[in-house]
PDB file of C-alpha atoms in Angstrom:
ATOM      1  CA  ASP A   1     -21.017 222.777 -75.933  1.00  0.00           C
ATOM      2  CA  ALA A   2     -19.954 220.476 -78.988  1.00  0.00           C
ATOM      3  CA  GLY A   3     -16.819 218.243 -79.072  1.00  0.00           C
ATOM      4  CA  VAL A   4     -15.115 217.384 -82.081  1.00  0.00           C
ATOM      5  CA  THR A   5     -17.162 215.291 -83.734  1.00  0.00           C
ATOM      6  CA  GLN A   6     -16.179 212.907 -86.688  1.00  0.00           C
ATOM      7  CA  SER A   7     -18.552 210.487 -89.588  1.00  0.00           C
ATOM      8  CA  PRO A   8     -18.876 207.551 -89.375  1.00  0.00           C
ATOM      9  CA  THR A   9     -18.026 205.781 -87.193  1.00  0.00           C
ATOM     10  CA  HIS A  10     -17.944 203.289 -89.498  1.00  0.00           C
ATOM     11  CA  LEU A  11     -17.282 202.009 -92.613  1.00  0.00           C
ATOM     12  CA  ILE A  12     -17.128 199.395 -94.300  1.00  0.00           C
ATOM     13  CA  LYS A  13     -14.846 199.755 -97.962  1.00  0.00           C
ATOM     14  CA  THR A  14     -13.122 197.155-100.615  1.00  0.00           C
ATOM     15  CA  ARG A  15      -9.479 197.529-101.810  1.00  0.00           C
ATOM     16  CA  GLY A  16      -8.930 199.370-104.954  1.00  0.00           C
ATOM     17  CA  GLN A  17     -11.932 202.170-103.561  1.00  0.00           C
ATOM     18  CA  GLN A  18     -11.855 205.397-101.922  1.00  0.00           C
ATOM     19  CA  VAL A  19     -13.253 206.852 -99.245  1.00  0.00           C
ATOM     20  CA  THR A  20     -13.855 210.408 -96.934  1.00  0.00           C
ATOM     21  CA  LEU A  21     -14.068 211.045 -93.843  1.00  0.00           C
ATOM     22  CA  ARG A  22     -15.382 213.677 -91.521  1.00  0.00           C
ATOM     23  CA  CYS A  23     -14.650 216.359 -88.940  1.00  0.00           C
ATOM     24  CA  SER A  24     -16.066 218.857 -87.374  1.00  0.00           C
ATOM     25  CA  PRO A  25     -13.675 220.871 -84.790  1.00  0.00           C
ATOM     26  CA  LYS A  26     -14.307 221.834 -81.063  1.00  0.00           C
ATOM     27  CA  SER A  27     -15.927 225.316 -81.200  1.00  0.00           C
ATOM     28  CA  GLY A  28     -13.044 227.690 -81.544  1.00  0.00           C
ATOM     29  CA  HIS A  29     -10.848 225.617 -82.728  1.00  0.00           C
ATOM     30  CA  ASP A  30      -9.531 226.258 -85.501  1.00  0.00           C
ATOM     31  CA  THR A  31      -6.655 223.985 -86.590  1.00  0.00           C
ATOM     32  CA  VAL A  32      -7.119 220.131 -87.156  1.00  0.00           C
ATOM     33  CA  SER A  33      -5.055 216.886 -87.329  1.00  0.00           C
ATOM     34  CA  TRP A  34      -5.744 213.600 -88.951  1.00  0.00           C
ATOM     35  CA  TYR A  35      -3.981 210.854 -87.233  1.00  0.00           C
ATOM     36  CA  GLN A  36      -3.908 206.721 -87.995  1.00  0.00           C
ATOM     37  CA  GLN A  37      -4.826 204.063 -84.953  1.00  0.00           C
ATOM     38  CA  ALA A  38      -3.695 200.851 -86.032  1.00  0.00           C
ATOM     39  CA  LEU A  39      -5.187 197.934 -83.791  1.00  0.00           C
ATOM     40  CA  GLY A  40      -3.359 197.093 -81.054  1.00  0.00           C
ATOM     41  CA  GLN A  41      -0.845 200.474 -81.862  1.00  0.00           C
ATOM     42  CA  GLY A  42      -0.249 203.880 -80.390  1.00  0.00           C
ATOM     43  CA  PRO A  43      -2.319 207.168 -82.760  1.00  0.00           C
ATOM     44  CA  GLN A  44       0.632 207.943 -86.499  1.00  0.00           C
ATOM     45  CA  PHE A  45       0.005 211.473 -87.283  1.00  0.00           C
ATOM     46  CA  ILE A  46      -0.850 211.740 -90.821  1.00  0.00           C
ATOM     47  CA  PHE A  47      -1.703 215.840 -91.394  1.00  0.00           C
ATOM     48  CA  GLN A  48      -2.386 219.048 -90.221  1.00  0.00           C
ATOM     49  CA  TYR A  49      -5.012 221.872 -91.623  1.00  0.00           C
ATOM     50  CA  TYR A  50      -4.648 225.103 -90.119  1.00  0.00           C
ATOM     51  CA  GLU A  51      -5.925 228.729 -92.156  1.00  0.00           C
ATOM     52  CA  GLU A  52      -7.384 226.349 -94.782  1.00  0.00           C
ATOM     53  CA  GLU A  53      -3.775 224.308 -95.357  1.00  0.00           C
ATOM     54  CA  GLU A  54      -1.606 221.715 -95.121  1.00  0.00           C
ATOM     55  CA  ARG A  55       0.934 222.245 -92.877  1.00  0.00           C
ATOM     56  CA  GLN A  56       2.462 219.244 -91.310  1.00  0.00           C
ATOM     57  CA  ARG A  57       2.670 215.794 -92.736  1.00  0.00           C
ATOM     58  CA  GLY A  58       3.530 212.992 -91.335  1.00  0.00           C
ATOM     59  CA  ASN A  59       5.281 209.742 -92.699  1.00  0.00           C
ATOM     60  CA  PHE A  60       2.015 209.060 -94.989  1.00  0.00           C
ATOM     61  CA  PRO A  61       2.346 208.188 -99.183  1.00  0.00           C
ATOM     62  CA  ASP A  62       0.009 210.298-101.281  1.00  0.00           C
ATOM     63  CA  ARG A  63      -2.757 208.198-101.292  1.00  0.00           C
ATOM     64  CA  PHE A  64      -3.709 210.325 -98.404  1.00  0.00           C
ATOM     65  CA  SER A  65      -4.915 213.220 -98.506  1.00  0.00           C
ATOM     66  CA  GLY A  66      -7.064 216.424 -97.235  1.00  0.00           C
ATOM     67  CA  HIS A  67      -8.641 219.907 -97.453  1.00  0.00           C
ATOM     68  CA  GLN A  68     -10.382 222.663 -94.473  1.00  0.00           C
ATOM     69  CA  PHE A  69     -13.366 224.591 -95.186  1.00  0.00           C
ATOM     70  CA  PRO A  70     -13.693 227.906 -94.212  1.00  0.00           C
ATOM     71  CA  ASN A  71     -15.324 226.834 -91.465  1.00  0.00           C
ATOM     72  CA  TYR A  72     -12.745 224.692 -90.198  1.00  0.00           C
ATOM     73  CA  SER A  73     -14.323 221.230 -90.745  1.00  0.00           C
ATOM     74  CA  SER A  74     -11.686 219.044 -92.383  1.00  0.00           C
ATOM     75  CA  GLU A  75     -12.496 215.394 -94.824  1.00  0.00           C
ATOM     76  CA  LEU A  76      -9.328 212.563 -95.193  1.00  0.00           C
ATOM     77  CA  ASN A  77      -9.446 211.668 -98.477  1.00  0.00           C
ATOM     78  CA  VAL A  78      -7.795 207.652 -98.710  1.00  0.00           C
ATOM     79  CA  ASN A  79      -7.670 206.533-102.168  1.00  0.00           C
ATOM     80  CA  ALA A  80      -6.376 203.196-103.901  1.00  0.00           C
ATOM     81  CA  LEU A  81      -7.201 201.581-100.219  1.00  0.00           C
ATOM     82  CA  LEU A  82      -5.130 198.818 -99.083  1.00  0.00           C
ATOM     83  CA  LEU A  83      -6.466 196.094 -96.673  1.00  0.00           C
ATOM     84  CA  GLY A  84      -3.033 197.903 -94.839  1.00  0.00           C
ATOM     85  CA  ASP A  85      -5.700 201.298 -94.181  1.00  0.00           C
ATOM     86  CA  SER A  86      -8.049 199.442 -92.222  1.00  0.00           C
ATOM     87  CA  ALA A  87      -7.897 201.753 -88.987  1.00  0.00           C
ATOM     88  CA  LEU A  88      -9.559 203.801 -86.481  1.00  0.00           C
ATOM     89  CA  TYR A  89      -8.905 207.416 -87.792  1.00  0.00           C
ATOM     90  CA  LEU A  90      -8.800 210.252 -85.435  1.00  0.00           C
ATOM     91  CA  CYS A  91      -9.735 213.552 -85.379  1.00  0.00           C
ATOM     92  CA  ALA A  92      -7.937 216.006 -83.619  1.00  0.00           C
ATOM     93  CA  SER A  93      -8.435 219.287 -82.817  1.00  0.00           C
ATOM     94  CA  SER A  94      -7.076 222.320 -80.783  1.00  0.00           C
ATOM     95  CA  TRP A  95      -6.655 225.839 -80.938  1.00  0.00           C
ATOM     96  CA  THR A  96      -3.974 227.126 -83.440  1.00  0.00           C
ATOM     97  CA  ALA A  97      -1.528 225.142 -84.445  1.00  0.00           C
ATOM     98  CA  MET A  98       0.693 225.522 -82.057  1.00  0.00           C
ATOM     99  CA  SER A  99      -1.454 224.841 -79.257  1.00  0.00           C
ATOM    100  CA  GLU A 100      -0.292 222.343 -76.126  1.00  0.00           C
ATOM    101  CA  LYS A 101      -4.356 220.450 -76.087  1.00  0.00           C
ATOM    102  CA  LEU A 102      -5.388 218.151 -77.995  1.00  0.00           C
ATOM    103  CA  PHE A 103      -8.946 217.531 -78.460  1.00  0.00           C
ATOM    104  CA  PHE A 104      -9.682 213.975 -79.980  1.00  0.00           C
ATOM    105  CA  GLY A 105     -13.206 212.815 -81.991  1.00  0.00           C
ATOM    106  CA  SER A 106     -13.711 209.582 -81.054  1.00  0.00           C
ATOM    107  CA  GLY A 107     -13.104 208.319 -84.556  1.00  0.00           C
ATOM    108  CA  THR A 108     -14.001 206.744 -87.825  1.00  0.00           C
ATOM    109  CA  GLN A 109     -13.828 202.652 -87.968  1.00  0.00           C
ATOM    110  CA  LEU A 110     -12.383 202.344 -91.402  1.00  0.00           C
ATOM    111  CA  SER A 111     -12.874 198.388 -92.416  1.00  0.00           C
ATOM    112  CA  VAL A 112     -11.089 197.784 -96.004  1.00  0.00           C
ATOM    113  CA  LEU A 113     -11.558 194.154 -97.576  1.00  0.00           C
TER     114      LEU A 113
ATOM    115  CA  ALA B   1      14.004 204.814 -82.884  1.00  0.00           C
ATOM    116  CA  GLN B   2      11.059 204.656 -81.385  1.00  0.00           C
ATOM    117  CA  LYS B   3      10.331 207.885 -79.953  1.00  0.00           C
ATOM    118  CA  ILE B   4       7.754 207.054 -76.948  1.00  0.00           C
ATOM    119  CA  THR B   5       8.073 203.664 -75.000  1.00  0.00           C
ATOM    120  CA  GLN B   6       5.601 202.238 -73.236  1.00  0.00           C
ATOM    121  CA  THR B   7       7.136 199.052 -72.297  1.00  0.00           C
ATOM    122  CA  GLN B   8       4.306 197.140 -69.954  1.00  0.00           C
ATOM    123  CA  PRO B   9       1.174 196.294 -72.257  1.00  0.00           C
ATOM    124  CA  GLY B  10      -1.235 195.222 -69.553  1.00  0.00           C
ATOM    125  CA  MET B  11      -1.522 196.227 -65.696  1.00  0.00           C
ATOM    126  CA  PHE B  12      -4.185 194.813 -62.980  1.00  0.00           C
ATOM    127  CA  VAL B  13      -4.500 197.468 -60.286  1.00  0.00           C
ATOM    128  CA  GLN B  14      -6.915 197.134 -57.551  1.00  0.00           C
ATOM    129  CA  GLU B  15      -9.349 199.323 -56.893  1.00  0.00           C
ATOM    130  CA  LYS B  16      -8.030 202.534 -54.410  1.00  0.00           C
ATOM    131  CA  GLU B  17      -4.997 201.876 -55.046  1.00  0.00           C
ATOM    132  CA  ALA B  18      -2.689 203.303 -56.752  1.00  0.00           C
ATOM    133  CA  VAL B  19      -0.546 202.823 -60.019  1.00  0.00           C
ATOM    134  CA  THR B  20       2.363 204.144 -61.615  1.00  0.00           C
ATOM    135  CA  LEU B  21       2.611 203.805 -66.022  1.00  0.00           C
ATOM    136  CA  ASP B  22       5.729 203.658 -66.790  1.00  0.00           C
ATOM    137  CA  CYS B  23       6.705 205.898 -70.427  1.00  0.00           C
ATOM    138  CA  THR B  24       9.732 206.705 -71.687  1.00  0.00           C
ATOM    139  CA  TYR B  25      11.021 209.187 -74.671  1.00  0.00           C
ATOM    140  CA  ASP B  26      13.957 209.855 -77.205  1.00  0.00           C
ATOM    141  CA  THR B  27      14.804 213.435 -78.245  1.00  0.00           C
ATOM    142  CA  SER B  28      17.806 215.248 -78.853  1.00  0.00           C
ATOM    143  CA  ASP B  29      15.287 218.643 -79.223  1.00  0.00           C
ATOM    144  CA  PRO B  30      15.811 221.121 -75.959  1.00  0.00           C
ATOM    145  CA  SER B  31      12.253 222.420 -76.256  1.00  0.00           C
ATOM    146  CA  TYR B  32       9.737 219.384 -75.958  1.00  0.00           C
ATOM    147  CA  GLY B  33       6.373 218.382 -74.431  1.00  0.00           C
ATOM    148  CA  LEU B  34       4.853 215.277 -72.732  1.00  0.00           C
ATOM    149  CA  PHE B  35       1.744 214.482 -72.946  1.00  0.00           C
ATOM    150  CA  TRP B  36      -1.272 211.126 -71.068  1.00  0.00           C
ATOM    151  CA  TYR B  37      -4.034 210.417 -72.883  1.00  0.00           C
ATOM    152  CA  LYS B  38      -6.545 207.559 -71.739  1.00  0.00           C
ATOM    153  CA  GLN B  39      -8.571 205.715 -75.047  1.00  0.00           C
ATOM    154  CA  PRO B  40     -12.110 203.976 -72.945  1.00  0.00           C
ATOM    155  CA  SER B  41     -13.909 201.582 -75.200  1.00  0.00           C
ATOM    156  CA  SER B  42     -15.544 204.097 -77.298  1.00  0.00           C
ATOM    157  CA  GLY B  43     -12.541 205.070 -79.184  1.00  0.00           C
ATOM    158  CA  GLU B  44     -12.253 208.738 -77.960  1.00  0.00           C
ATOM    159  CA  MET B  45      -8.733 210.306 -76.705  1.00  0.00           C
ATOM    160  CA  ILE B  46      -8.929 211.891 -73.558  1.00  0.00           C
ATOM    161  CA  PHE B  47      -6.233 214.268 -72.274  1.00  0.00           C
ATOM    162  CA  LEU B  48      -5.416 214.205 -68.879  1.00  0.00           C
ATOM    163  CA  ILE B  49      -1.344 215.912 -68.521  1.00  0.00           C
ATOM    164  CA  TYR B  50       1.397 217.472 -69.553  1.00  0.00           C
ATOM    165  CA  GLN B  51       4.486 218.207 -68.765  1.00  0.00           C
ATOM    166  CA  GLY B  52       6.390 220.874 -70.480  1.00  0.00           C
ATOM    167  CA  SER B  53      10.590 220.575 -71.022  1.00  0.00           C
ATOM    168  CA  TYR B  54      11.299 223.164 -69.133  1.00  0.00           C
ATOM    169  CA  ASP B  55       9.116 223.033 -66.080  1.00  0.00           C
ATOM    170  CA  GLN B  56      10.609 222.114 -63.132  1.00  0.00           C
ATOM    171  CA  GLN B  57       7.553 220.585 -60.836  1.00  0.00           C
ATOM    172  CA  ASN B  58       5.696 217.567 -61.848  1.00  0.00           C
ATOM    173  CA  ALA B  59       2.565 217.843 -63.286  1.00  0.00           C
ATOM    174  CA  THR B  60      -0.432 217.313 -61.053  1.00  0.00           C
ATOM    175  CA  GLU B  61      -4.204 216.821 -62.655  1.00  0.00           C
ATOM    176  CA  GLY B  62      -6.654 216.240 -60.230  1.00  0.00           C
ATOM    177  CA  ARG B  63      -5.784 212.070 -59.011  1.00  0.00           C
ATOM    178  CA  TYR B  64      -3.199 211.791 -62.074  1.00  0.00           C
ATOM    179  CA  SER B  65       0.449 213.343 -61.588  1.00  0.00           C
ATOM    180  CA  LEU B  66       3.638 213.006 -63.802  1.00  0.00           C
ATOM    181  CA  ASN B  67       6.629 212.037 -62.251  1.00  0.00           C
ATOM    182  CA  PHE B  68       9.654 213.592 -65.022  1.00  0.00           C
ATOM    183  CA  GLN B  69      13.225 212.557 -64.545  1.00  0.00           C
ATOM    184  CA  LYS B  70      14.826 214.433 -67.062  1.00  0.00           C
ATOM    185  CA  ALA B  71      17.798 213.267 -66.853  1.00  0.00           C
ATOM    186  CA  ARG B  72      16.293 209.448 -67.577  1.00  0.00           C
ATOM    187  CA  LYS B  73      13.711 210.942 -70.258  1.00  0.00           C
ATOM    188  CA  SER B  74      10.918 208.830 -68.082  1.00  0.00           C
ATOM    189  CA  ALA B  75       8.189 211.150 -67.789  1.00  0.00           C
ATOM    190  CA  ASN B  76       5.264 207.910 -66.017  1.00  0.00           C
ATOM    191  CA  LEU B  77       2.257 208.592 -65.280  1.00  0.00           C
ATOM    192  CA  VAL B  78       0.856 207.821 -61.596  1.00  0.00           C
ATOM    193  CA  ILE B  79      -3.542 207.563 -60.647  1.00  0.00           C
ATOM    194  CA  SER B  80      -4.158 207.389 -57.021  1.00  0.00           C
ATOM    195  CA  ALA B  81      -6.726 205.963 -55.347  1.00  0.00           C
ATOM    196  CA  SER B  82      -8.423 203.761 -59.075  1.00  0.00           C
ATOM    197  CA  GLN B  83     -11.327 204.249 -59.944  1.00  0.00           C
ATOM    198  CA  LEU B  84     -13.371 201.560 -61.796  1.00  0.00           C
ATOM    199  CA  GLY B  85     -13.638 203.771 -64.389  1.00  0.00           C
ATOM    200  CA  ASP B  86     -10.175 204.446 -64.797  1.00  0.00           C
ATOM    201  CA  SER B  87     -10.052 200.825 -66.458  1.00  0.00           C
ATOM    202  CA  ALA B  88      -9.239 202.031 -70.326  1.00  0.00           C
ATOM    203  CA  MET B  89      -5.806 202.045 -72.479  1.00  0.00           C
ATOM    204  CA  TYR B  90      -3.327 204.917 -71.419  1.00  0.00           C
ATOM    205  CA  PHE B  91      -0.868 206.090 -74.307  1.00  0.00           C
ATOM    206  CA  CYS B  92       1.937 208.455 -73.197  1.00  0.00           C
ATOM    207  CA  ALA B  93       2.548 211.349 -76.321  1.00  0.00           C
ATOM    208  CA  MET B  94       5.649 213.601 -77.073  1.00  0.00           C
ATOM    209  CA  ARG B  95       5.434 216.871 -78.817  1.00  0.00           C
ATOM    210  CA  GLU B  96       9.350 218.047 -79.817  1.00  0.00           C
ATOM    211  CA  GLY B  97      10.226 221.775 -80.430  1.00  0.00           C
ATOM    212  CA  ARG B  98       7.918 225.127 -80.691  1.00  0.00           C
ATOM    213  CA  GLY B  99       5.879 225.912 -83.747  1.00  0.00           C
ATOM    214  CA  THR B 100       5.774 222.623 -84.577  1.00  0.00           C
ATOM    215  CA  GLY B 101       2.604 222.315 -85.043  1.00  0.00           C
ATOM    216  CA  ASN B 102       0.202 219.325 -83.627  1.00  0.00           C
ATOM    217  CA  GLN B 103       2.576 216.012 -84.483  1.00  0.00           C
ATOM    218  CA  PHE B 104       2.033 213.817 -81.612  1.00  0.00           C
ATOM    219  CA  TYR B 105       4.262 210.799 -81.084  1.00  0.00           C
ATOM    220  CA  PHE B 106       2.402 208.075 -79.259  1.00  0.00           C
ATOM    221  CA  GLY B 107       4.124 204.903 -77.585  1.00  0.00           C
ATOM    222  CA  THR B 108       1.631 201.447 -77.880  1.00  0.00           C
ATOM    223  CA  GLY B 109      -0.420 202.008 -75.096  1.00  0.00           C
ATOM    224  CA  THR B 110      -1.372 200.504 -71.242  1.00  0.00           C
ATOM    225  CA  SER B 111      -4.016 198.666 -71.214  1.00  0.00           C
ATOM    226  CA  LEU B 112      -5.108 199.639 -67.329  1.00  0.00           C
ATOM    227  CA  THR B 113      -7.332 197.285 -65.657  1.00  0.00           C
ATOM    228  CA  VAL B 114      -8.426 198.148 -62.052  1.00  0.00           C
ATOM    229  CA  ILE B 115     -10.604 195.151 -59.801  1.00  0.00           C
ATOM    230  CA  PRO B 116     -13.149 195.769 -57.327  1.00  0.00           C
TER     231      PRO B 116
END
């Protein structure tokens, strides 16, 4: 039973570029959330997708957008990258949007130069 | 105000000893959930234990227990019989309300080192 998988594991971009991160939820899960974890900090909620719609959003600008596909996988897109976007991006999945337990992937380490 | 506060940036514990990691939270919502996650160097966040605000008893999961003191708004994690594999970052987190999705608020974490 595969857990939450994320790709790529590492990514290097330059300022102003755009990036797409991908996430496949744990088998049987239909809800995906994305978190940003800056170095030395705890994860911060970006948004949540359920039934292919953004259901909840944290305090992140519109440069951060996402998508959920019919197979429940998800993408996180970040436009006009800033140096401050360098972080570990974690995807978490659960069964339904109100599950008490989140399962996390190992993350994508994004470096913006 | 911070939703979750972890005041111990780093902790050391001798192997086989118990250790307590501190967490305080701030919410005005009567319904909330408290969580502890472990993050090894691989980056994955591993769920350890959950406590609901209406739960009367402290949660336990194997060697992990959560010391829930509602009036003090604290939710400390106790790890008994520490093992070398327990060395990792530990994050306390909270979700407010019911039916509010998966917006978890995380603390800044505590780095635990288990000494042989």
